[in-house]
Amino acid sequence: MKIIEIEGGKELSGTIRVSGAKNATVAIIPAAILADEEVTICNIPEITDTDALCDILHDLNVETTRASGSLVINPKNMVNTEIAEEHSKKLRASYYFMGALLGKYHKVSMFFPGGCSIGARPIDLHLKGFEALGAVVTKDKSKYTVEAKELKGANIYLDIASVGATINIMLAAVLAKGKTIIDNAAKEPEIVNVATFLNNMGAKITGAGTSRITIEGVESLHKCFHEIIPDRIEAGTYIIMGALCGKNLKIDNLIPEHLEALLSKLEEIGIDLEVGQDYVIVSKGTNLKPTNIKTAVYPGFPTDLQQPLTVLLTQCNGKSKLTETIWENRFMHINYLNMMGSDITVKNQTATIIGPTELKGHQVVATDLRAGAAMVAAGLAASGKTTVTNVEHILRGYEQIIEKLTSVGAKLKLKEIKDED
Ligand code: EPZ
């Protein structure tokens, strides 16, 4: 098991550069197999989710060439074979191979995807979308088979504006016959980035970033060059760390519009921010006001920043309330924060945070990716030593987190220990 040891209480100052967006990358890599030619993707984050998707590409006999920050994917010799269960179980996003393989070969057989345990995470909307396009879905104990004689464009209304279902239906529909319309589509920036990538390969998609996406099916997709957008969640995580321990900490290479919900909340509680064209400068706040927040689909407050933000709310004067509306099991970090000295209670889907409370170093667990980021944020802000275990979760989504934080003055190190230690 990997652990992170943090000596807290250090001031963070200097510049952290944001990497490519994990949640765009994990969709764009599977999307690449829709092309008949080689595609080049740059600004790929070096995270273990990228490694896991490259393992799946190798299962499918797709050639990959990785250089620092770029990935060339050549699907010319690809075979539509079953993806090893150990690979699809490693991450949720393996399910994007369903839409992509269905779109290209009209048949896919796949084991259930894995990913963070933050809720039930059904994929009924993905499957309903495939069925609307003409596919038949069969499910046995641990596997889905989705098959279609022909995929035909359809009008699809999503009951929930799901990120995954929106992308998966786009992947299945780009090579279908005729027009597909997705209504109540999710509007996250990662969806726009995936649609741009598909269009760069020759797809005809309009409306990505709005709640109606229209896809005119095309015959084939060709080679292209594409750049992944900056990771708004990674950026937001470091901005929150700056609000806890920064002194003019600059978070560089971000798109401020993607972070509006976070930035306006931070200003509301009293954090001083300098927002530039592609950067934010942030310092530790004092005398912070409490607030109420509800997570929501984009452009609302992102669920993926709810856990790191809880740490900052422990430093506000008074009672804050944080309501999670997307995932039913995303409060596992609270127990560990309370062990560090916070005063938080959870009832139903709302956490009530009484602050300010002093945080003290403790042994804590990264129960999932963003809970792990919250634990690191708490460890940086706490006095004394914090040990975060199960940090494999964190390494799935934060490129070079140790190096980035060390470069701005944090004291932390990554260690490998035997599980029984
Ligand atoms: C994506 O998950 C992200 N993951 C998540 O980020 C993020 O939390 C989430 O979107 C919401 O922003 C990736 O992009 C790989 P959804 P996804 O489908 O696509 C329900 C992180 O930390 N739903 O938008 O799985 C679902 O249960 C991760 O980086 C159905 O009921 O999320 C949830 O309540 C964690 N049926 C809601 O919709 C379905 O078929 C939104 O889920 C699909 C979803």
mmCIF file of C-alpha atoms in Angstrom, residues 66-338:
data_model
loop_
_atom_site.group_PDB
_atom_site.id
_atom_site.type_symbol
_atom_site.label_atom_id
_atom_site.label_comp_id
_atom_site.label_asym_id
_atom_site.label_seq_id
_atom_site.Cartn_x
_atom_site.Cartn_y
_atom_site.Cartn_z
ATOM 1 C CA ARG A 66 3.575 7.698 -24.981
ATOM 2 C CA ALA A 67 5.969 10.581 -24.639
ATOM 3 C CA SER A 68 5.903 13.149 -21.880
ATOM 4 C CA GLY A 69 2.401 14.576 -21.907
ATOM 5 C CA SER A 70 1.357 13.110 -25.245
ATOM 6 C CA LEU A 71 -0.203 9.892 -26.413
ATOM 7 C CA VAL A 72 -0.411 8.597 -29.964
ATOM 8 C CA ILE A 73 -3.142 5.988 -30.464
ATOM 9 C CA ASN A 74 -3.141 3.880 -33.598
ATOM 10 C CA PRO A 75 -6.193 1.632 -33.948
ATOM 11 C CA LYS A 76 -5.337 0.323 -37.454
ATOM 12 C CA ASN A 77 -4.761 -3.260 -36.276
ATOM 13 C CA MET A 78 -7.423 -3.222 -33.605
ATOM 14 C CA VAL A 79 -9.461 -6.323 -32.767
ATOM 15 C CA ASN A 80 -12.823 -6.250 -30.990
ATOM 16 C CA THR A 81 -11.945 -8.717 -28.292
ATOM 17 C CA GLU A 82 -13.106 -8.940 -24.688
ATOM 18 C CA ILE A 83 -11.360 -6.504 -22.334
ATOM 19 C CA ALA A 84 -9.751 -8.299 -19.381
ATOM 20 C CA GLU A 85 -11.920 -8.010 -16.264
ATOM 21 C CA GLU A 86 -8.935 -6.929 -14.155
ATOM 22 C CA HIS A 87 -8.524 -3.947 -16.522
ATOM 23 C CA SER A 88 -12.160 -2.823 -16.795
ATOM 24 C CA LYS A 89 -12.523 -3.122 -12.991
ATOM 25 C CA LYS A 90 -9.720 -0.634 -12.394
ATOM 26 C CA LEU A 91 -11.768 2.418 -13.286
ATOM 27 C CA ARG A 92 -15.275 3.630 -13.951
ATOM 28 C CA ALA A 93 -14.390 5.174 -17.273
ATOM 29 C CA SER A 94 -13.667 1.771 -18.818
ATOM 30 C CA TYR A 95 -17.386 1.931 -19.701
ATOM 31 C CA TYR A 96 -16.599 4.454 -22.436
ATOM 32 C CA PHE A 97 -15.229 1.510 -24.403
ATOM 33 C CA MET A 98 -18.844 0.283 -24.505
ATOM 34 C CA GLY A 99 -20.058 3.257 -26.527
ATOM 35 C CA ALA A 100 -16.898 3.370 -28.660
ATOM 36 C CA LEU A 101 -16.818 -0.381 -29.499
ATOM 37 C CA LEU A 102 -20.564 -0.438 -30.089
ATOM 38 C CA GLY A 103 -20.244 2.574 -32.401
ATOM 39 C CA LYS A 104 -17.385 1.039 -34.375
ATOM 40 C CA TYR A 105 -18.222 -2.697 -34.441
ATOM 41 C CA HIS A 106 -21.919 -2.778 -33.455
ATOM 42 C CA LYS A 107 -21.028 -5.282 -30.753
ATOM 43 C CA VAL A 108 -19.360 -5.101 -27.382
ATOM 44 C CA SER A 109 -19.060 -7.488 -24.489
ATOM 45 C CA MET A 110 -17.679 -6.030 -21.268
ATOM 46 C CA PHE A 111 -17.364 -6.730 -17.562
ATOM 47 C CA PHE A 112 -18.876 -4.195 -15.155
ATOM 48 C CA PRO A 113 -16.715 -1.112 -14.652
ATOM 49 C CA GLY A 114 -14.972 -0.316 -11.347
ATOM 50 C CA GLY A 115 -14.180 3.107 -9.838
ATOM 51 C CA CYS A 116 -14.569 5.049 -6.582
ATOM 52 C CA SER A 117 -17.207 3.776 -4.123
ATOM 53 C CA ILE A 118 -19.152 7.015 -3.832
ATOM 54 C CA GLY A 119 -22.613 5.653 -4.570
ATOM 55 C CA ALA A 120 -24.506 2.964 -6.458
ATOM 56 C CA ARG A 121 -23.380 4.364 -9.842
ATOM 57 C CA PRO A 122 -25.932 2.663 -12.129
ATOM 58 C CA ILE A 123 -25.494 2.837 -15.923
ATOM 59 C CA ASP A 124 -29.146 2.415 -16.905
ATOM 60 C CA LEU A 125 -29.174 5.714 -18.835
ATOM 61 C CA HIS A 126 -26.172 4.644 -20.922
ATOM 62 C CA LEU A 127 -27.870 1.358 -21.767
ATOM 63 C CA LYS A 128 -31.224 3.022 -22.540
ATOM 64 C CA GLY A 129 -29.400 5.349 -24.914
ATOM 65 C CA PHE A 130 -27.749 2.404 -26.694
ATOM 66 C CA GLU A 131 -31.148 0.712 -26.964
ATOM 67 C CA ALA A 132 -32.694 3.868 -28.442
ATOM 68 C CA LEU A 133 -30.014 3.702 -31.148
ATOM 69 C CA GLY A 134 -31.138 0.169 -31.975
ATOM 70 C CA ALA A 135 -28.927 -2.007 -29.772
ATOM 71 C CA VAL A 136 -30.013 -4.974 -27.677
ATOM 72 C CA VAL A 137 -28.520 -5.193 -24.205
ATOM 73 C CA THR A 138 -28.109 -8.470 -22.344
ATOM 74 C CA LYS A 139 -26.686 -8.762 -18.897
ATOM 75 C CA ASP A 140 -25.353 -11.823 -17.130
ATOM 76 C CA LYS A 141 -23.849 -11.920 -13.643
ATOM 77 C CA SER A 142 -20.875 -9.642 -14.240
ATOM 78 C CA LYS A 143 -20.971 -8.770 -17.897
ATOM 79 C CA TYR A 144 -22.925 -6.688 -20.407
ATOM 80 C CA THR A 145 -23.274 -7.581 -24.070
ATOM 81 C CA VAL A 146 -24.590 -4.855 -26.333
ATOM 82 C CA GLU A 147 -25.273 -5.644 -29.959
ATOM 83 C CA ALA A 148 -26.947 -3.970 -32.948
ATOM 84 C CA LYS A 149 -27.538 -4.990 -36.564
ATOM 85 C CA GLU A 150 -27.437 -1.335 -37.383
ATOM 86 C CA LEU A 151 -27.232 1.833 -35.274
ATOM 87 C CA LYS A 152 -29.766 4.485 -36.230
ATOM 88 C CA GLY A 153 -29.972 8.059 -34.955
ATOM 89 C CA ALA A 154 -32.693 8.708 -32.369
ATOM 90 C CA ASN A 155 -34.106 11.351 -30.044
ATOM 91 C CA ILE A 156 -32.930 10.570 -26.524
ATOM 92 C CA TYR A 157 -34.038 12.361 -23.373
ATOM 93 C CA LEU A 158 -31.855 11.740 -20.315
ATOM 94 C CA ASP A 159 -33.827 11.538 -17.059
ATOM 95 C CA ILE A 160 -30.706 12.828 -15.285
ATOM 96 C CA ALA A 161 -28.098 15.075 -16.924
ATOM 97 C CA SER A 162 -25.452 12.364 -16.614
ATOM 98 C CA VAL A 163 -21.889 13.084 -17.720
ATOM 99 C CA GLY A 164 -21.132 9.446 -18.477
ATOM 100 C CA ALA A 165 -24.378 8.734 -20.340
ATOM 101 C CA THR A 166 -24.051 11.913 -22.442
ATOM 102 C CA ILE A 167 -20.526 10.959 -23.531
ATOM 103 C CA ASN A 168 -21.245 7.267 -24.044
ATOM 104 C CA ILE A 169 -24.271 8.022 -26.251
ATOM 105 C CA MET A 170 -22.200 10.513 -28.285
ATOM 106 C CA LEU A 171 -19.575 7.786 -28.816
ATOM 107 C CA ALA A 172 -22.167 5.265 -29.961
ATOM 108 C CA ALA A 173 -23.959 7.789 -32.194
ATOM 109 C CA VAL A 174 -21.122 9.441 -34.164
ATOM 110 C CA LEU A 175 -20.979 6.619 -36.726
ATOM 111 C CA ALA A 176 -24.711 5.784 -36.598
ATOM 112 C CA LYS A 177 -27.005 6.412 -39.572
ATOM 113 C CA GLY A 178 -28.830 9.736 -39.394
ATOM 114 C CA LYS A 179 -29.363 12.277 -36.647
ATOM 115 C CA THR A 180 -29.256 11.749 -32.877
ATOM 116 C CA ILE A 181 -30.468 14.392 -30.456
ATOM 117 C CA ILE A 182 -29.604 14.126 -26.768
ATOM 118 C CA ASP A 183 -31.865 16.285 -24.615
ATOM 119 C CA ASN A 184 -31.134 17.151 -20.991
ATOM 120 C CA ALA A 185 -27.506 16.431 -21.863
ATOM 121 C CA ALA A 186 -24.851 17.181 -19.243
ATOM 122 C CA LYS A 187 -22.975 20.442 -19.897
ATOM 123 C CA GLU A 188 -19.621 19.827 -18.203
ATOM 124 C CA PRO A 189 -16.524 21.280 -19.954
ATOM 125 C CA GLU A 190 -15.158 17.726 -20.327
ATOM 126 C CA ILE A 191 -18.132 16.920 -22.585
ATOM 127 C CA VAL A 192 -17.301 19.885 -24.798
ATOM 128 C CA ASN A 193 -13.677 18.704 -24.965
ATOM 129 C CA VAL A 194 -14.763 15.177 -25.992
ATOM 130 C CA ALA A 195 -17.130 16.579 -28.665
ATOM 131 C CA THR A 196 -14.338 18.819 -29.993
ATOM 132 C CA PHE A 197 -12.066 15.783 -30.205
ATOM 133 C CA LEU A 198 -14.700 13.795 -32.113
ATOM 134 C CA ASN A 199 -15.288 16.755 -34.454
ATOM 135 C CA ASN A 200 -11.525 17.035 -35.021
ATOM 136 C CA MET A 201 -11.734 13.422 -36.246
ATOM 137 C CA GLY A 202 -14.556 14.339 -38.643
ATOM 138 C CA ALA A 203 -17.690 13.863 -36.528
ATOM 139 C CA LYS A 204 -20.582 16.313 -36.833
ATOM 140 C CA ILE A 205 -21.607 17.284 -33.313
ATOM 141 C CA THR A 206 -23.200 20.591 -32.356
ATOM 142 C CA GLY A 207 -24.547 21.924 -29.091
ATOM 143 C CA ALA A 208 -22.023 20.328 -26.689
ATOM 144 C CA GLY A 209 -22.012 22.467 -23.544
ATOM 145 C CA THR A 210 -25.777 23.066 -23.819
ATOM 146 C CA SER A 211 -28.575 20.747 -22.773
ATOM 147 C CA ARG A 212 -29.292 19.704 -26.408
ATOM 148 C CA ILE A 213 -26.547 17.933 -28.334
ATOM 149 C CA THR A 214 -27.115 17.044 -31.991
ATOM 150 C CA ILE A 215 -25.030 14.391 -33.721
ATOM 151 C CA GLU A 216 -25.215 13.849 -37.489
ATOM 152 C CA GLY A 217 -23.796 10.390 -38.152
ATOM 153 C CA VAL A 218 -20.754 10.170 -40.459
ATOM 154 C CA GLU A 219 -19.225 7.227 -42.373
ATOM 155 C CA SER A 220 -15.791 7.209 -40.771
ATOM 156 C CA LEU A 221 -13.409 9.158 -38.566
ATOM 157 C CA HIS A 222 -9.863 10.130 -39.431
ATOM 158 C CA LYS A 223 -6.585 11.151 -37.838
ATOM 159 C CA CYS A 224 -6.310 14.319 -35.804
ATOM 160 C CA PHE A 225 -4.345 16.240 -33.211
ATOM 161 C CA HIS A 226 -6.123 17.205 -30.008
ATOM 162 C CA GLU A 227 -5.345 18.956 -26.739
ATOM 163 C CA ILE A 228 -6.914 18.044 -23.391
ATOM 164 C CA ILE A 229 -8.305 21.005 -21.409
ATOM 165 C CA PRO A 230 -6.840 21.877 -17.976
ATOM 166 C CA ASP A 231 -8.264 19.893 -15.060
ATOM 167 C CA ARG A 232 -10.749 22.179 -13.276
ATOM 168 C CA ILE A 233 -11.016 19.809 -10.303
ATOM 169 C CA GLU A 234 -7.253 19.561 -9.832
ATOM 170 C CA ALA A 235 -7.086 23.377 -10.144
ATOM 171 C CA GLY A 236 -9.902 23.794 -7.606
ATOM 172 C CA THR A 237 -8.214 21.404 -5.179
ATOM 173 C CA TYR A 238 -4.984 23.430 -5.220
ATOM 174 C CA ILE A 239 -6.907 26.716 -4.928
ATOM 175 C CA ILE A 240 -8.577 25.347 -1.776
ATOM 176 C CA MET A 241 -5.171 24.279 -0.440
ATOM 177 C CA GLY A 242 -3.989 27.844 -1.129
ATOM 178 C CA ALA A 243 -6.977 29.238 0.785
ATOM 179 C CA LEU A 244 -5.922 27.030 3.719
ATOM 180 C CA CYS A 245 -2.147 27.551 3.708
ATOM 181 C CA GLY A 246 -1.104 29.777 0.799
ATOM 182 C CA LYS A 247 0.815 32.994 0.588
ATOM 183 C CA ASN A 248 0.302 34.345 -2.930
ATOM 184 C CA LEU A 249 0.107 30.787 -4.239
ATOM 185 C CA LYS A 250 -0.363 30.888 -8.012
ATOM 186 C CA ILE A 251 -2.390 28.141 -9.668
ATOM 187 C CA ASP A 252 -1.471 28.421 -13.314
ATOM 188 C CA ASN A 253 -2.832 27.065 -16.605
ATOM 189 C CA LEU A 254 -6.522 26.950 -15.753
ATOM 190 C CA ILE A 255 -9.737 28.230 -17.300
ATOM 191 C CA PRO A 256 -11.369 30.531 -14.694
ATOM 192 C CA GLU A 257 -14.855 30.220 -16.281
ATOM 193 C CA HIS A 258 -14.767 26.478 -15.495
ATOM 194 C CA LEU A 259 -14.273 27.314 -11.814
ATOM 195 C CA GLU A 260 -16.852 30.059 -11.342
ATOM 196 C CA ALA A 261 -18.967 28.219 -8.762
ATOM 197 C CA LEU A 262 -15.910 27.615 -6.556
ATOM 198 C CA LEU A 263 -14.358 31.054 -7.010
ATOM 199 C CA SER A 264 -17.557 32.909 -6.141
ATOM 200 C CA LYS A 265 -18.046 30.754 -3.006
ATOM 201 C CA LEU A 266 -14.469 31.458 -1.924
ATOM 202 C CA GLU A 267 -15.000 35.199 -2.394
ATOM 203 C CA GLU A 268 -18.259 34.973 -0.441
ATOM 204 C CA ILE A 269 -16.533 33.430 2.587
ATOM 205 C CA GLY A 270 -13.794 36.062 2.461
ATOM 206 C CA ILE A 271 -10.877 34.547 0.551
ATOM 207 C CA ASP A 272 -8.831 37.095 -1.418
ATOM 208 C CA LEU A 273 -8.351 35.967 -4.989
ATOM 209 C CA GLU A 274 -6.592 37.444 -7.960
ATOM 210 C CA VAL A 275 -8.173 35.906 -11.041
ATOM 211 C CA GLY A 276 -6.182 36.318 -14.243
ATOM 212 C CA GLN A 277 -6.827 35.071 -17.755
ATOM 213 C CA ASP A 278 -5.419 31.619 -17.029
ATOM 214 C CA TYR A 279 -4.401 31.708 -13.375
ATOM 215 C CA VAL A 280 -5.603 32.325 -9.836
ATOM 216 C CA ILE A 281 -3.472 33.700 -6.998
ATOM 217 C CA VAL A 282 -4.725 32.792 -3.542
ATOM 218 C CA SER A 283 -3.635 33.303 0.056
ATOM 219 C CA LYS A 284 -4.707 31.854 3.368
ATOM 220 C CA GLY A 285 -7.912 33.484 4.555
ATOM 221 C CA THR A 286 -8.577 34.832 8.037
ATOM 222 C CA ASN A 287 -11.854 35.630 9.741
ATOM 223 C CA LEU A 288 -13.811 33.591 7.194
ATOM 224 C CA LYS A 289 -17.603 33.646 6.990
ATOM 225 C CA PRO A 290 -19.591 30.395 7.034
ATOM 226 C CA THR A 291 -21.719 29.459 4.034
ATOM 227 C CA ASN A 292 -24.238 26.992 2.622
ATOM 228 C CA ILE A 293 -23.469 24.964 -0.491
ATOM 229 C CA LYS A 294 -25.333 22.375 -2.542
ATOM 230 C CA THR A 295 -23.525 20.343 -5.151
ATOM 231 C CA ALA A 296 -25.117 20.418 -8.606
ATOM 232 C CA VAL A 297 -24.443 19.561 -12.213
ATOM 233 C CA TYR A 298 -22.284 22.040 -14.144
ATOM 234 C CA PRO A 299 -22.250 25.047 -13.922
ATOM 235 C CA GLY A 300 -23.333 24.432 -10.302
ATOM 236 C CA PHE A 301 -20.932 23.647 -7.481
ATOM 237 C CA PRO A 302 -19.039 20.457 -8.489
ATOM 238 C CA THR A 303 -19.467 17.388 -6.331
ATOM 239 C CA ASP A 304 -15.804 16.598 -7.017
ATOM 240 C CA LEU A 305 -14.740 19.658 -4.976
ATOM 241 C CA GLN A 306 -17.190 19.103 -2.136
ATOM 242 C CA GLN A 307 -14.775 16.948 -0.122
ATOM 243 C CA PRO A 308 -11.722 19.250 -0.365
ATOM 244 C CA LEU A 309 -13.937 22.270 0.370
ATOM 245 C CA THR A 310 -15.207 20.689 3.618
ATOM 246 C CA VAL A 311 -11.693 21.136 4.992
ATOM 247 C CA LEU A 312 -11.783 24.887 4.336
ATOM 248 C CA LEU A 313 -15.234 25.198 5.906
ATOM 249 C CA THR A 314 -13.784 23.872 9.197
ATOM 250 C CA GLN A 315 -11.877 27.176 9.311
ATOM 251 C CA CYS A 316 -14.943 29.447 8.908
ATOM 252 C CA ASN A 317 -16.464 31.262 11.918
ATOM 253 C CA GLY A 318 -19.807 29.606 12.579
ATOM 254 C CA LYS A 319 -22.075 27.016 11.024
ATOM 255 C CA SER A 320 -21.739 25.982 7.370
ATOM 256 C CA LYS A 321 -23.910 23.459 5.572
ATOM 257 C CA LEU A 322 -22.839 21.341 2.649
ATOM 258 C CA THR A 323 -25.451 19.278 0.813
ATOM 259 C CA GLU A 324 -24.383 16.537 -1.595
ATOM 260 C CA THR A 325 -26.986 15.962 -4.303
ATOM 261 C CA ILE A 326 -25.097 13.819 -6.840
ATOM 262 C CA TRP A 327 -23.535 10.906 -4.926
ATOM 263 C CA GLU A 328 -25.154 9.257 -1.920
ATOM 264 C CA ASN A 329 -21.907 8.056 -0.362
ATOM 265 C CA ARG A 330 -19.549 10.992 -0.556
ATOM 266 C CA PHE A 331 -19.074 11.849 3.100
ATOM 267 C CA MET A 332 -16.564 9.182 4.043
ATOM 268 C CA HIS A 333 -13.922 11.842 4.644
ATOM 269 C CA ILE A 334 -15.917 13.367 7.515
ATOM 270 C CA ASN A 335 -14.997 10.719 10.123
ATOM 271 C CA TYR A 336 -11.341 11.288 9.430
ATOM 272 C CA LEU A 337 -11.657 15.078 9.545
ATOM 273 C CA ASN A 338 -13.347 14.754 12.923
#
